[in-house]
Amino acid sequence: MTKRLYYHDTFLHEFEGTVTDVINGDKPAVKLDQTAFYPTSGGQVFDTGTIKGDAGEARVEQVEETENGEIVHYINPADFENVRPGMKVRGTIDTFRRRDHMQQHSGQHVLSAAFERLYKMPTVSFHMGAETCTIDLATAGVNDEQLKKAEVLANQIVFENRPVGIRFVSLDEAKTLGLRKLPDVGKDELRLIDISDFDLCACGGTHVETTAQIGMILVRKLEKVKQGYRVEFVCGDRALRAARKDFEALTQAAALYSAALGEVPANVRKSLEEIKAGQKQQHKLMEELAEFWAERLVQTTPLKPEEGLNGAPGIKLVKQVFADRDLGFIKLVAQKVAKHAGVVALLGTTQGQAALVFSRSADVNVDVSALMKEAMASIGGRGGGSKDLAQGGVPEAGKVAELIEQVASSDRL
Ligand SMILES: [Zn+2]
């Protein structure tokens, strides 16, 4: 078993040790007789740093614990030559990263205890991410008011700068102390983190000495998860960075509206309402415009000179290329043209993605999807639709008018 120096002194950033084992492989690693490096466990992530001995220095990139209680320091493969079994080393952990983890982990204990004290909501899991942390509360519901009150109480405990103690007790003794959470692992001796008169919890993590070192505890998000509710939060320096980022984003939004920060939500709401109303109005105008176009095209198109088959009336062949209207619009026109009797419409657009749209009236016996397939086959394009309405993309906008003329002279019409 590796002796865990961080169990007793979480502010120990430098220590002496001896290399007990060197592991070669894809991820080379060393074991030490004792270490201040924290291995990933209990929701807290590992420390990083260096170990330095006579043979040189090795960068510690990851630290994990084995099932039998040994701590494995994974080192940068490039530094493998710098470690030897039996070598005396000086370990140095990255202090900023450790402090960050301590702020998050101690903050978690305080926040979890606040939910437990106020609402009897137990914490069932804790996750420390690179940017934020989460706890999962086993509860059927949490409302915004409860969230706020737990955050206020947690920060109150921070402001009171309460001592945070570490002590070791037997499992039997621990059972009499009313711990917030008893671990399920069968250990004879438990390490307790004692936030004075507020929270007592079995934990192997690294913690602050007094609650003020946690800094601000900021709740960021609440979401429903399978086992209850997940609360996202950040503490200390992360809280400062998160608040700064929010402030900058909000300041930019406020500048766009020439408004005060607090007026941003009302301005955004108003903008969204205006956009919605504008879109509705635009849709209505497009419908009207398409109606006018359809009307005009049908009125100004002469009957195809030759009579239809067996003396049936001839059809009107409506042809038009739109350079300034999109596919959605010409489809609308095609549909409206088809409402008139005896018409086939061959429409094209060169705005954006060039395309063709063909349609026919219900009383005309022409399969426009067959016309579209022919047109597409001649340019290697793709298109399809029904006998009444078909569309296809044209790779070259310059070909649109030409294709329409080609289809207009088809034997099928
Ligand atoms: Zn803990």
mmCIF file of C-alpha atoms and ligand atoms in Angstrom:
data_model
loop_
_atom_site.group_PDB
_atom_site.id
_atom_site.type_symbol
_atom_site.label_atom_id
_atom_site.label_comp_id
_atom_site.label_asym_id
_atom_site.label_seq_id
_atom_site.Cartn_x
_atom_site.Cartn_y
_atom_site.Cartn_z
ATOM 1 C CA MET A 1 0.000 0.000 0.000
ATOM 2 C CA THR A 2 1.258 3.449 -0.857
ATOM 3 C CA LYS A 3 1.324 5.824 2.097
ATOM 4 C CA ARG A 4 -1.040 8.683 1.270
ATOM 5 C CA LEU A 5 0.492 11.890 2.540
ATOM 6 C CA TYR A 6 -2.485 13.953 1.396
ATOM 7 C CA TYR A 7 -4.663 12.099 3.898
ATOM 8 C CA HIS A 8 -3.116 14.158 6.702
ATOM 9 C CA ASP A 9 -1.917 17.326 4.990
ATOM 10 C CA THR A 10 -3.785 18.544 1.931
ATOM 11 C CA PHE A 11 -1.500 21.579 1.603
ATOM 12 C CA LEU A 12 1.609 19.407 1.223
ATOM 13 C CA HIS A 13 2.710 20.278 -2.307
ATOM 14 C CA GLU A 14 6.257 18.873 -2.141
ATOM 15 C CA PHE A 15 7.399 15.582 -0.648
ATOM 16 C CA GLU A 16 10.223 13.014 -0.618
ATOM 17 C CA GLY A 17 9.685 9.395 -1.662
ATOM 18 C CA THR A 18 11.338 6.304 -3.081
ATOM 19 C CA VAL A 19 10.463 4.609 -6.354
ATOM 20 C CA THR A 20 9.237 1.090 -5.470
ATOM 21 C CA ASP A 21 8.283 -0.004 -8.976
ATOM 22 C CA VAL A 22 8.704 1.154 -12.567
ATOM 23 C CA ILE A 23 6.151 -0.088 -15.112
ATOM 24 C CA ASN A 24 7.108 -0.078 -18.786
ATOM 25 C CA GLY A 25 4.481 -0.118 -21.535
ATOM 26 C CA ASP A 26 2.225 2.155 -23.603
ATOM 27 C CA LYS A 27 1.605 4.165 -20.483
ATOM 28 C CA PRO A 28 4.759 3.997 -18.363
ATOM 29 C CA ALA A 29 4.207 4.511 -14.655
ATOM 30 C CA VAL A 30 5.941 4.546 -11.291
ATOM 31 C CA LYS A 31 4.890 3.556 -7.805
ATOM 32 C CA LEU A 32 6.301 5.297 -4.756
ATOM 33 C CA ASP A 33 6.470 4.260 -1.101
ATOM 34 C CA GLN A 34 4.572 7.427 -0.230
ATOM 35 C CA THR A 35 2.936 10.194 -2.220
ATOM 36 C CA ALA A 36 1.122 13.505 -2.026
ATOM 37 C CA PHE A 37 -0.380 12.940 -5.512
ATOM 38 C CA TYR A 38 -4.123 12.396 -5.319
ATOM 39 C CA PRO A 39 -5.460 9.527 -7.480
ATOM 40 C CA THR A 40 -8.869 9.823 -9.187
ATOM 41 C CA SER A 41 -11.446 8.648 -6.633
ATOM 42 C CA GLY A 42 -14.629 9.690 -4.879
ATOM 43 C CA GLY A 43 -15.604 12.076 -7.680
ATOM 44 C CA GLN A 44 -12.350 14.065 -7.422
ATOM 45 C CA VAL A 45 -9.890 13.924 -10.314
ATOM 46 C CA PHE A 46 -6.139 13.273 -10.053
ATOM 47 C CA ASP A 47 -3.272 15.654 -9.427
ATOM 48 C CA THR A 48 -0.514 16.344 -11.936
ATOM 49 C CA GLY A 49 3.077 17.453 -11.326
ATOM 50 C CA THR A 50 6.636 16.143 -11.470
ATOM 51 C CA ILE A 51 8.925 13.691 -9.722
ATOM 52 C CA LYS A 52 12.627 14.410 -9.781
ATOM 53 C CA GLY A 53 15.597 12.231 -8.828
ATOM 54 C CA ASP A 54 19.271 11.655 -9.693
ATOM 55 C CA ALA A 55 18.406 10.257 -13.131
ATOM 56 C CA GLY A 56 16.289 13.253 -14.073
ATOM 57 C CA GLU A 57 12.713 14.507 -13.981
ATOM 58 C CA ALA A 58 9.435 12.858 -15.033
ATOM 59 C CA ARG A 59 6.157 14.609 -15.693
ATOM 60 C CA VAL A 60 3.249 12.968 -13.846
ATOM 61 C CA GLU A 61 0.267 13.141 -16.226
ATOM 62 C CA GLN A 62 -2.285 10.925 -14.527
ATOM 63 C CA VAL A 63 -2.665 9.233 -11.141
ATOM 64 C CA GLU A 64 -4.893 6.245 -10.395
ATOM 65 C CA GLU A 65 -5.300 3.847 -7.492
ATOM 66 C CA THR A 66 -5.328 0.068 -7.789
ATOM 67 C CA GLU A 67 -7.774 -2.269 -6.077
ATOM 68 C CA ASN A 68 -5.180 -3.181 -3.454
ATOM 69 C CA GLY A 69 -4.606 0.407 -2.459
ATOM 70 C CA GLU A 70 -1.480 1.210 -4.459
ATOM 71 C CA ILE A 71 -1.135 4.529 -6.231
ATOM 72 C CA VAL A 72 0.133 4.496 -9.824
ATOM 73 C CA HIS A 73 1.743 7.642 -11.251
ATOM 74 C CA TYR A 74 1.544 7.605 -15.059
ATOM 75 C CA ILE A 75 4.403 9.585 -16.520
ATOM 76 C CA ASN A 76 5.131 11.144 -19.896
ATOM 77 C CA PRO A 77 6.655 8.326 -22.043
ATOM 78 C CA ALA A 78 9.469 10.697 -23.084
ATOM 79 C CA ASP A 79 10.604 10.807 -19.437
ATOM 80 C CA PHE A 80 10.788 7.037 -18.972
ATOM 81 C CA GLU A 81 14.600 6.999 -18.927
ATOM 82 C CA ASN A 82 14.562 9.415 -15.990
ATOM 83 C CA VAL A 83 13.080 6.975 -13.470
ATOM 84 C CA ARG A 84 14.756 3.952 -11.847
ATOM 85 C CA PRO A 85 13.588 1.499 -9.196
ATOM 86 C CA GLY A 86 14.926 2.404 -5.778
ATOM 87 C CA MET A 87 15.587 6.013 -6.789
ATOM 88 C CA LYS A 88 14.924 8.707 -4.199
ATOM 89 C CA VAL A 89 12.667 11.381 -5.675
ATOM 90 C CA ARG A 90 11.209 14.738 -4.831
ATOM 91 C CA GLY A 91 7.592 15.034 -5.888
ATOM 92 C CA THR A 92 5.959 18.366 -6.674
ATOM 93 C CA ILE A 93 2.267 18.622 -7.402
ATOM 94 C CA ASP A 94 0.688 21.355 -9.524
ATOM 95 C CA THR A 95 -0.655 23.667 -6.843
ATOM 96 C CA PHE A 96 -3.198 25.580 -8.934
ATOM 97 C CA ARG A 97 -4.871 22.381 -10.094
ATOM 98 C CA ARG A 98 -4.880 20.951 -6.556
ATOM 99 C CA ARG A 99 -6.360 24.137 -5.104
ATOM 100 C CA ASP A 100 -9.064 24.120 -7.763
ATOM 101 C CA HIS A 101 -9.967 20.520 -6.917
ATOM 102 C CA MET A 102 -10.035 21.314 -3.203
ATOM 103 C CA GLN A 103 -12.351 24.264 -3.787
ATOM 104 C CA GLN A 104 -14.723 22.139 -5.858
ATOM 105 C CA HIS A 105 -14.682 19.118 -3.548
ATOM 106 C CA SER A 106 -15.096 21.014 -0.274
ATOM 107 C CA GLY A 107 -17.729 23.181 -1.949
ATOM 108 C CA GLN A 108 -19.547 19.996 -2.897
ATOM 109 C CA HIS A 109 -19.606 18.804 0.718
ATOM 110 C CA VAL A 110 -21.062 22.135 1.825
ATOM 111 C CA LEU A 111 -23.681 22.270 -0.940
ATOM 112 C CA SER A 112 -24.700 18.618 -0.438
ATOM 113 C CA ALA A 113 -25.039 19.242 3.299
ATOM 114 C CA ALA A 114 -27.172 22.323 2.609
ATOM 115 C CA PHE A 115 -29.639 20.280 0.504
ATOM 116 C CA GLU A 116 -29.658 17.572 3.153
ATOM 117 C CA ARG A 117 -30.239 19.995 6.055
ATOM 118 C CA LEU A 118 -32.864 22.140 4.363
ATOM 119 C CA TYR A 119 -34.824 19.576 2.368
ATOM 120 C CA LYS A 120 -33.570 16.079 3.327
ATOM 121 C CA MET A 121 -32.332 15.634 -0.231
ATOM 122 C CA PRO A 122 -29.400 13.203 -0.171
ATOM 123 C CA THR A 123 -26.544 13.447 -2.665
ATOM 124 C CA VAL A 124 -26.103 10.135 -4.479
ATOM 125 C CA SER A 125 -23.219 11.069 -6.745
ATOM 126 C CA PHE A 126 -20.627 13.752 -7.382
ATOM 127 C CA HIS A 127 -18.812 14.447 -10.625
ATOM 128 C CA MET A 128 -15.931 16.875 -11.103
ATOM 129 C CA GLY A 129 -15.509 17.936 -14.723
ATOM 130 C CA ALA A 130 -12.877 20.145 -16.316
ATOM 131 C CA GLU A 131 -15.186 23.167 -16.292
ATOM 132 C CA THR A 132 -18.064 22.427 -13.944
ATOM 133 C CA CYS A 133 -19.134 19.988 -11.222
ATOM 134 C CA THR A 134 -22.413 18.205 -10.614
ATOM 135 C CA ILE A 135 -24.176 16.443 -7.767
ATOM 136 C CA ASP A 136 -27.171 14.184 -8.214
ATOM 137 C CA LEU A 137 -29.893 14.559 -5.597
ATOM 138 C CA ALA A 138 -32.234 11.633 -4.886
ATOM 139 C CA THR A 139 -35.505 13.532 -4.812
ATOM 140 C CA ALA A 140 -38.801 13.636 -6.663
ATOM 141 C CA GLY A 141 -38.533 17.379 -7.199
ATOM 142 C CA VAL A 142 -36.482 20.545 -6.622
ATOM 143 C CA ASN A 143 -37.823 24.007 -7.340
ATOM 144 C CA ASP A 144 -35.961 27.237 -8.071
ATOM 145 C CA GLU A 145 -36.693 28.597 -4.616
ATOM 146 C CA GLN A 146 -35.125 25.541 -2.935
ATOM 147 C CA LEU A 147 -32.133 25.777 -5.228
ATOM 148 C CA LYS A 148 -31.608 29.420 -4.279
ATOM 149 C CA LYS A 149 -32.003 28.762 -0.558
ATOM 150 C CA ALA A 150 -29.495 25.893 -0.618
ATOM 151 C CA GLU A 151 -27.037 28.147 -2.477
ATOM 152 C CA VAL A 152 -27.537 30.929 0.078
ATOM 153 C CA LEU A 153 -26.991 28.576 3.040
ATOM 154 C CA ALA A 154 -23.897 27.017 1.410
ATOM 155 C CA ASN A 155 -22.350 30.457 0.873
ATOM 156 C CA GLN A 156 -23.266 31.465 4.421
ATOM 157 C CA ILE A 157 -21.119 28.557 5.645
ATOM 158 C CA VAL A 158 -18.294 29.826 3.404
ATOM 159 C CA PHE A 159 -18.571 33.372 4.778
ATOM 160 C CA GLU A 160 -18.458 32.093 8.357
ATOM 161 C CA ASN A 161 -15.025 30.620 7.604
ATOM 162 C CA ARG A 162 -15.651 27.441 9.567
ATOM 163 C CA PRO A 163 -12.750 25.086 10.285
ATOM 164 C CA VAL A 164 -12.612 21.910 8.203
ATOM 165 C CA GLY A 165 -11.035 19.044 10.150
ATOM 166 C CA ILE A 166 -9.755 15.618 9.187
ATOM 167 C CA ARG A 167 -10.056 12.697 11.612
ATOM 168 C CA PHE A 168 -9.894 8.942 11.545
ATOM 169 C CA VAL A 169 -12.427 6.765 13.356
ATOM 170 C CA SER A 170 -13.432 3.109 13.426
ATOM 171 C CA LEU A 171 -16.464 2.047 11.437
ATOM 172 C CA ASP A 172 -18.349 1.281 14.650
ATOM 173 C CA GLU A 173 -17.626 4.740 16.000
ATOM 174 C CA ALA A 174 -18.578 6.338 12.695
ATOM 175 C CA LYS A 175 -21.976 4.686 12.905
ATOM 176 C CA THR A 176 -22.679 6.582 16.138
ATOM 177 C CA LEU A 177 -21.674 9.998 14.754
ATOM 178 C CA GLY A 178 -24.595 10.624 12.417
ATOM 179 C CA LEU A 179 -22.558 10.944 9.214
ATOM 180 C CA ARG A 180 -24.285 12.491 6.218
ATOM 181 C CA LYS A 181 -23.168 9.483 4.210
ATOM 182 C CA LEU A 182 -21.604 6.179 5.240
ATOM 183 C CA PRO A 183 -19.445 4.585 2.527
ATOM 184 C CA ASP A 184 -20.463 1.148 1.304
ATOM 185 C CA VAL A 185 -16.874 -0.131 1.128
ATOM 186 C CA GLY A 186 -16.011 -2.360 4.074
ATOM 187 C CA LYS A 187 -13.167 -0.391 5.651
ATOM 188 C CA ASP A 188 -12.286 -0.760 9.311
ATOM 189 C CA GLU A 189 -11.061 2.794 9.610
ATOM 190 C CA LEU A 190 -12.809 5.773 8.094
ATOM 191 C CA ARG A 191 -11.420 9.180 7.258
ATOM 192 C CA LEU A 192 -13.907 11.862 8.171
ATOM 193 C CA ILE A 193 -14.116 15.412 6.848
ATOM 194 C CA ASP A 194 -15.650 17.575 9.529
ATOM 195 C CA ILE A 195 -17.008 20.988 8.557
ATOM 196 C CA SER A 196 -17.465 22.449 12.003
ATOM 197 C CA ASP A 197 -21.056 22.106 13.257
ATOM 198 C CA PHE A 198 -22.369 21.697 9.734
ATOM 199 C CA ASP A 199 -21.291 18.493 8.014
ATOM 200 C CA LEU A 200 -19.573 15.236 8.853
ATOM 201 C CA CYS A 201 -18.818 12.918 5.967
ATOM 202 C CA ALA A 202 -16.532 9.959 5.225
ATOM 203 C CA CYS A 203 -14.264 11.003 2.357
ATOM 204 C CA GLY A 204 -10.740 10.356 1.054
ATOM 205 C CA GLY A 205 -10.519 13.620 -0.871
ATOM 206 C CA THR A 206 -8.352 16.694 -0.432
ATOM 207 C CA HIS A 207 -10.130 19.510 1.344
ATOM 208 C CA VAL A 208 -9.607 23.120 2.374
ATOM 209 C CA GLU A 209 -8.627 24.017 5.952
ATOM 210 C CA THR A 210 -11.418 26.534 6.443
ATOM 211 C CA THR A 211 -14.568 27.093 4.410
ATOM 212 C CA ALA A 212 -13.577 30.578 3.240
ATOM 213 C CA GLN A 213 -10.905 28.940 1.063
ATOM 214 C CA ILE A 214 -13.712 27.453 -1.042
ATOM 215 C CA GLY A 215 -14.632 30.912 -2.298
ATOM 216 C CA MET A 216 -18.050 31.487 -3.827
ATOM 217 C CA ILE A 217 -20.323 28.485 -4.465
ATOM 218 C CA LEU A 218 -22.347 29.213 -7.582
ATOM 219 C CA VAL A 219 -25.227 26.991 -8.715
ATOM 220 C CA ARG A 220 -25.426 27.011 -12.502
ATOM 221 C CA LYS A 221 -28.054 24.566 -13.684
ATOM 222 C CA LEU A 222 -30.763 22.162 -12.588
ATOM 223 C CA GLU A 223 -31.872 19.237 -14.713
ATOM 224 C CA LYS A 224 -34.020 16.151 -14.273
ATOM 225 C CA VAL A 225 -32.058 12.893 -14.478
ATOM 226 C CA LYS A 226 -33.071 9.270 -14.080
ATOM 227 C CA GLN A 227 -32.274 9.006 -10.374
ATOM 228 C CA GLY A 228 -33.528 12.464 -9.383
ATOM 229 C CA TYR A 229 -32.164 15.944 -10.055
ATOM 230 C CA ARG A 230 -28.700 17.013 -11.196
ATOM 231 C CA VAL A 231 -27.335 20.297 -9.838
ATOM 232 C CA GLU A 232 -24.440 21.851 -11.723
ATOM 233 C CA PHE A 233 -22.206 24.184 -9.719
ATOM 234 C CA VAL A 234 -18.775 25.817 -9.646
ATOM 235 C CA CYS A 235 -16.681 27.046 -6.726
ATOM 236 C CA GLY A 236 -13.804 29.426 -6.073
ATOM 237 C CA ASP A 237 -11.816 30.441 -9.118
ATOM 238 C CA ARG A 238 -14.219 28.592 -11.426
ATOM 239 C CA ALA A 239 -17.098 30.658 -10.004
ATOM 240 C CA LEU A 240 -15.145 33.839 -10.702
ATOM 241 C CA ARG A 241 -14.397 32.785 -14.284
ATOM 242 C CA ALA A 242 -18.004 31.671 -14.903
ATOM 243 C CA ALA A 243 -19.388 34.952 -13.552
ATOM 244 C CA ARG A 244 -16.912 36.927 -15.679
ATOM 245 C CA LYS A 245 -17.867 35.000 -18.811
ATOM 246 C CA ASP A 246 -21.571 35.512 -18.154
ATOM 247 C CA PHE A 247 -20.986 39.204 -17.531
ATOM 248 C CA GLU A 248 -19.094 39.604 -20.818
ATOM 249 C CA ALA A 249 -21.782 37.757 -22.797
ATOM 250 C CA LEU A 250 -24.534 39.785 -21.192
ATOM 251 C CA THR A 251 -22.624 43.035 -21.737
ATOM 252 C CA GLN A 252 -22.297 42.268 -25.462
ATOM 253 C CA ALA A 253 -26.012 41.471 -25.709
ATOM 254 C CA ALA A 254 -26.888 44.656 -23.809
ATOM 255 C CA ALA A 255 -24.675 46.732 -26.142
ATOM 256 C CA LEU A 256 -26.545 45.352 -29.174
ATOM 257 C CA TYR A 257 -29.774 46.630 -27.660
ATOM 258 C CA SER A 258 -28.243 49.786 -26.139
ATOM 259 C CA ALA A 259 -29.899 48.586 -22.949
ATOM 260 C CA ALA A 260 -28.939 47.981 -19.336
ATOM 261 C CA LEU A 261 -27.903 44.399 -18.463
ATOM 262 C CA GLY A 262 -31.127 43.715 -16.598
ATOM 263 C CA GLU A 263 -33.205 44.793 -19.597
ATOM 264 C CA VAL A 264 -31.689 42.194 -21.950
ATOM 265 C CA PRO A 265 -34.319 39.448 -21.417
ATOM 266 C CA ALA A 266 -37.206 41.858 -22.090
ATOM 267 C CA ASN A 267 -35.436 43.141 -25.221
ATOM 268 C CA VAL A 268 -34.774 39.630 -26.506
ATOM 269 C CA ARG A 269 -38.401 38.655 -25.885
ATOM 270 C CA LYS A 270 -39.579 41.715 -27.800
ATOM 271 C CA SER A 271 -37.184 40.978 -30.697
ATOM 272 C CA LEU A 272 -38.398 37.401 -30.950
ATOM 273 C CA GLU A 273 -42.007 38.555 -31.017
ATOM 274 C CA GLU A 274 -41.175 41.052 -33.762
ATOM 275 C CA ILE A 275 -39.350 38.409 -35.802
ATOM 276 C CA LYS A 276 -42.303 36.056 -35.473
ATOM 277 C CA ALA A 277 -44.766 38.759 -36.544
ATOM 278 C CA GLY A 278 -42.463 39.744 -39.422
ATOM 279 C CA GLN A 279 -42.182 36.160 -40.618
ATOM 280 C CA LYS A 280 -45.940 35.764 -40.515
ATOM 281 C CA GLN A 281 -46.384 38.964 -42.513
ATOM 282 C CA GLN A 282 -43.718 37.928 -45.012
ATOM 283 C CA HIS A 283 -45.350 34.546 -45.487
ATOM 284 C CA LYS A 284 -48.682 36.233 -46.167
ATOM 285 C CA LEU A 285 -47.117 38.618 -48.701
ATOM 286 C CA MET A 286 -45.334 35.757 -50.476
ATOM 287 C CA GLU A 287 -48.625 33.888 -50.768
ATOM 288 C CA GLU A 288 -50.246 36.973 -52.263
ATOM 289 C CA LEU A 289 -47.336 37.611 -54.617
ATOM 290 C CA ALA A 290 -47.347 33.980 -55.783
ATOM 291 C CA GLU A 291 -51.073 34.289 -56.416
ATOM 292 C CA PHE A 292 -50.488 37.405 -58.574
ATOM 293 C CA TRP A 293 -47.681 35.719 -60.495
ATOM 294 C CA ALA A 294 -49.803 32.632 -61.142
ATOM 295 C CA GLU A 295 -52.708 34.778 -62.293
ATOM 296 C CA ARG A 296 -50.524 36.872 -64.587
ATOM 297 C CA LEU A 297 -48.670 33.913 -66.084
ATOM 298 C CA VAL A 298 -51.885 32.065 -66.882
ATOM 299 C CA GLN A 299 -53.544 35.205 -68.335
ATOM 300 C CA THR A 300 -50.595 36.152 -70.540
ATOM 301 C CA THR A 301 -49.838 32.662 -71.853
ATOM 302 C CA PRO A 302 -51.566 31.854 -75.137
ATOM 303 C CA LEU A 303 -53.180 28.477 -75.747
ATOM 304 C CA LYS A 304 -50.774 26.053 -77.346
ATOM 305 C CA PRO A 305 -51.666 26.462 -81.030
ATOM 306 C CA GLU A 306 -52.356 22.829 -81.840
ATOM 307 C CA GLU A 307 -55.505 21.233 -80.444
ATOM 308 C CA GLY A 308 -55.292 18.498 -77.857
ATOM 309 C CA LEU A 309 -55.688 14.858 -78.834
ATOM 310 C CA ASN A 310 -59.044 13.809 -80.287
ATOM 311 C CA GLY A 311 -60.236 17.346 -80.520
ATOM 312 C CA ALA A 312 -59.855 18.025 -76.775
ATOM 313 C CA PRO A 313 -58.958 21.614 -75.897
ATOM 314 C CA GLY A 314 -55.265 22.528 -76.001
ATOM 315 C CA ILE A 315 -53.221 23.394 -72.959
ATOM 316 C CA LYS A 316 -51.497 26.535 -71.829
ATOM 317 C CA LEU A 317 -47.768 26.019 -71.343
ATOM 318 C CA VAL A 318 -46.585 28.471 -68.685
ATOM 319 C CA LYS A 319 -42.810 29.064 -68.719
ATOM 320 C CA GLN A 320 -40.914 31.374 -66.415
ATOM 321 C CA VAL A 321 -37.433 31.685 -64.903
ATOM 322 C CA PHE A 322 -37.151 33.643 -61.636
ATOM 323 C CA ALA A 323 -33.756 35.130 -60.907
ATOM 324 C CA ASP A 324 -34.723 36.756 -57.621
ATOM 325 C CA ARG A 325 -37.057 34.195 -56.007
ATOM 326 C CA ASP A 326 -36.104 30.937 -54.320
ATOM 327 C CA LEU A 327 -37.296 27.373 -54.779
ATOM 328 C CA GLY A 328 -39.944 27.732 -52.038
ATOM 329 C CA PHE A 329 -41.513 30.647 -53.870
ATOM 330 C CA ILE A 330 -41.588 29.075 -57.339
ATOM 331 C CA LYS A 331 -43.134 25.944 -55.846
ATOM 332 C CA LEU A 332 -45.875 28.139 -54.446
ATOM 333 C CA VAL A 333 -46.406 29.705 -57.885
ATOM 334 C CA ALA A 334 -46.427 26.253 -59.525
ATOM 335 C CA GLN A 335 -49.109 25.058 -57.113
ATOM 336 C CA LYS A 336 -51.229 28.150 -57.700
ATOM 337 C CA VAL A 337 -50.885 27.920 -61.503
ATOM 338 C CA ALA A 338 -52.065 24.293 -61.304
ATOM 339 C CA LYS A 339 -55.323 25.451 -59.718
ATOM 340 C CA HIS A 340 -56.325 26.916 -63.077
ATOM 341 C CA ALA A 341 -57.772 24.568 -65.701
ATOM 342 C CA GLY A 342 -55.726 23.247 -68.629
ATOM 343 C CA VAL A 343 -52.280 24.420 -67.622
ATOM 344 C CA VAL A 344 -48.777 22.935 -67.389
ATOM 345 C CA ALA A 345 -46.192 25.098 -65.606
ATOM 346 C CA LEU A 346 -42.458 24.832 -66.275
ATOM 347 C CA LEU A 347 -40.779 27.125 -63.732
ATOM 348 C CA GLY A 348 -37.164 27.660 -62.784
ATOM 349 C CA THR A 349 -35.123 29.611 -60.271
ATOM 350 C CA THR A 350 -31.525 30.742 -60.495
ATOM 351 C CA GLN A 351 -31.451 32.272 -57.028
ATOM 352 C CA GLY A 352 -29.356 30.265 -54.578
ATOM 353 C CA GLN A 353 -29.462 26.624 -55.614
ATOM 354 C CA ALA A 354 -30.806 26.669 -59.197
ATOM 355 C CA ALA A 355 -33.832 24.387 -59.611
ATOM 356 C CA LEU A 356 -36.817 23.482 -61.737
ATOM 357 C CA VAL A 357 -40.426 22.996 -60.614
ATOM 358 C CA PHE A 358 -43.079 21.544 -62.918
ATOM 359 C CA SER A 359 -46.804 21.322 -62.213
ATOM 360 C CA ARG A 360 -50.035 20.558 -64.055
ATOM 361 C CA SER A 361 -53.747 21.154 -63.622
ATOM 362 C CA ALA A 362 -55.847 18.196 -62.508
ATOM 363 C CA ASP A 363 -57.586 18.089 -65.907
ATOM 364 C CA VAL A 364 -54.381 17.785 -67.933
ATOM 365 C CA ASN A 365 -53.114 14.307 -68.768
ATOM 366 C CA VAL A 366 -49.372 14.998 -68.531
ATOM 367 C CA ASP A 367 -47.013 13.313 -66.069
ATOM 368 C CA VAL A 368 -44.734 16.145 -64.927
ATOM 369 C CA SER A 369 -42.490 13.807 -62.900
ATOM 370 C CA ALA A 370 -41.687 11.991 -66.181
ATOM 371 C CA LEU A 371 -40.873 15.376 -67.761
ATOM 372 C CA MET A 372 -38.638 16.174 -64.783
ATOM 373 C CA LYS A 373 -36.830 12.825 -65.016
ATOM 374 C CA GLU A 374 -36.078 13.479 -68.693
ATOM 375 C CA ALA A 375 -34.804 16.968 -67.935
ATOM 376 C CA MET A 376 -32.626 15.685 -65.105
ATOM 377 C CA ALA A 377 -31.276 12.790 -67.157
ATOM 378 C CA SER A 378 -29.982 15.244 -69.776
ATOM 379 C CA ILE A 379 -27.870 17.120 -67.186
ATOM 380 C CA GLY A 380 -27.082 14.289 -64.755
ATOM 381 C CA GLY A 381 -29.130 15.973 -62.031
ATOM 382 C CA ARG A 382 -31.530 14.586 -59.454
ATOM 383 C CA GLY A 383 -35.208 15.255 -59.141
ATOM 384 C CA GLY A 384 -38.580 13.717 -58.521
ATOM 385 C CA GLY A 385 -42.132 14.230 -57.377
ATOM 386 C CA SER A 386 -45.633 13.209 -58.391
ATOM 387 C CA LYS A 387 -47.545 13.404 -61.663
ATOM 388 C CA ASP A 388 -48.922 16.772 -60.468
ATOM 389 C CA LEU A 389 -45.815 18.442 -59.044
ATOM 390 C CA ALA A 390 -42.114 17.678 -59.460
ATOM 391 C CA GLN A 391 -38.841 19.423 -58.697
ATOM 392 C CA GLY A 392 -35.171 18.965 -59.487
ATOM 393 C CA GLY A 393 -31.844 20.671 -58.818
ATOM 394 C CA VAL A 394 -29.816 22.173 -61.645
ATOM 395 C CA PRO A 395 -26.048 22.253 -61.055
ATOM 396 C CA GLU A 396 -25.514 25.169 -63.463
ATOM 397 C CA ALA A 397 -27.835 28.172 -63.119
ATOM 398 C CA GLY A 398 -27.120 29.133 -66.753
ATOM 399 C CA LYS A 399 -28.835 25.930 -67.934
ATOM 400 C CA VAL A 400 -32.234 26.619 -66.353
ATOM 401 C CA ALA A 401 -33.836 28.557 -69.240
ATOM 402 C CA GLU A 402 -32.390 26.164 -71.814
ATOM 403 C CA LEU A 403 -33.802 23.133 -69.954
ATOM 404 C CA ILE A 404 -37.253 24.680 -69.792
ATOM 405 C CA GLU A 405 -37.233 25.244 -73.576
ATOM 406 C CA GLN A 406 -36.022 21.679 -74.090
ATOM 407 C CA VAL A 407 -38.904 20.273 -72.006
ATOM 408 C CA ALA A 408 -41.436 22.642 -73.680
ATOM 409 C CA SER A 409 -40.631 21.097 -77.053
ATOM 410 C CA SER A 410 -40.962 17.536 -75.686
ATOM 411 C CA ASP A 411 -43.265 15.100 -77.518
ATOM 412 C CA ARG A 412 -45.101 14.495 -74.293
ATOM 413 C CA LEU A 413 -46.632 17.982 -74.379
HETATM 414 ZN ZN ZN B 1 -15.891 13.996 -0.519
#
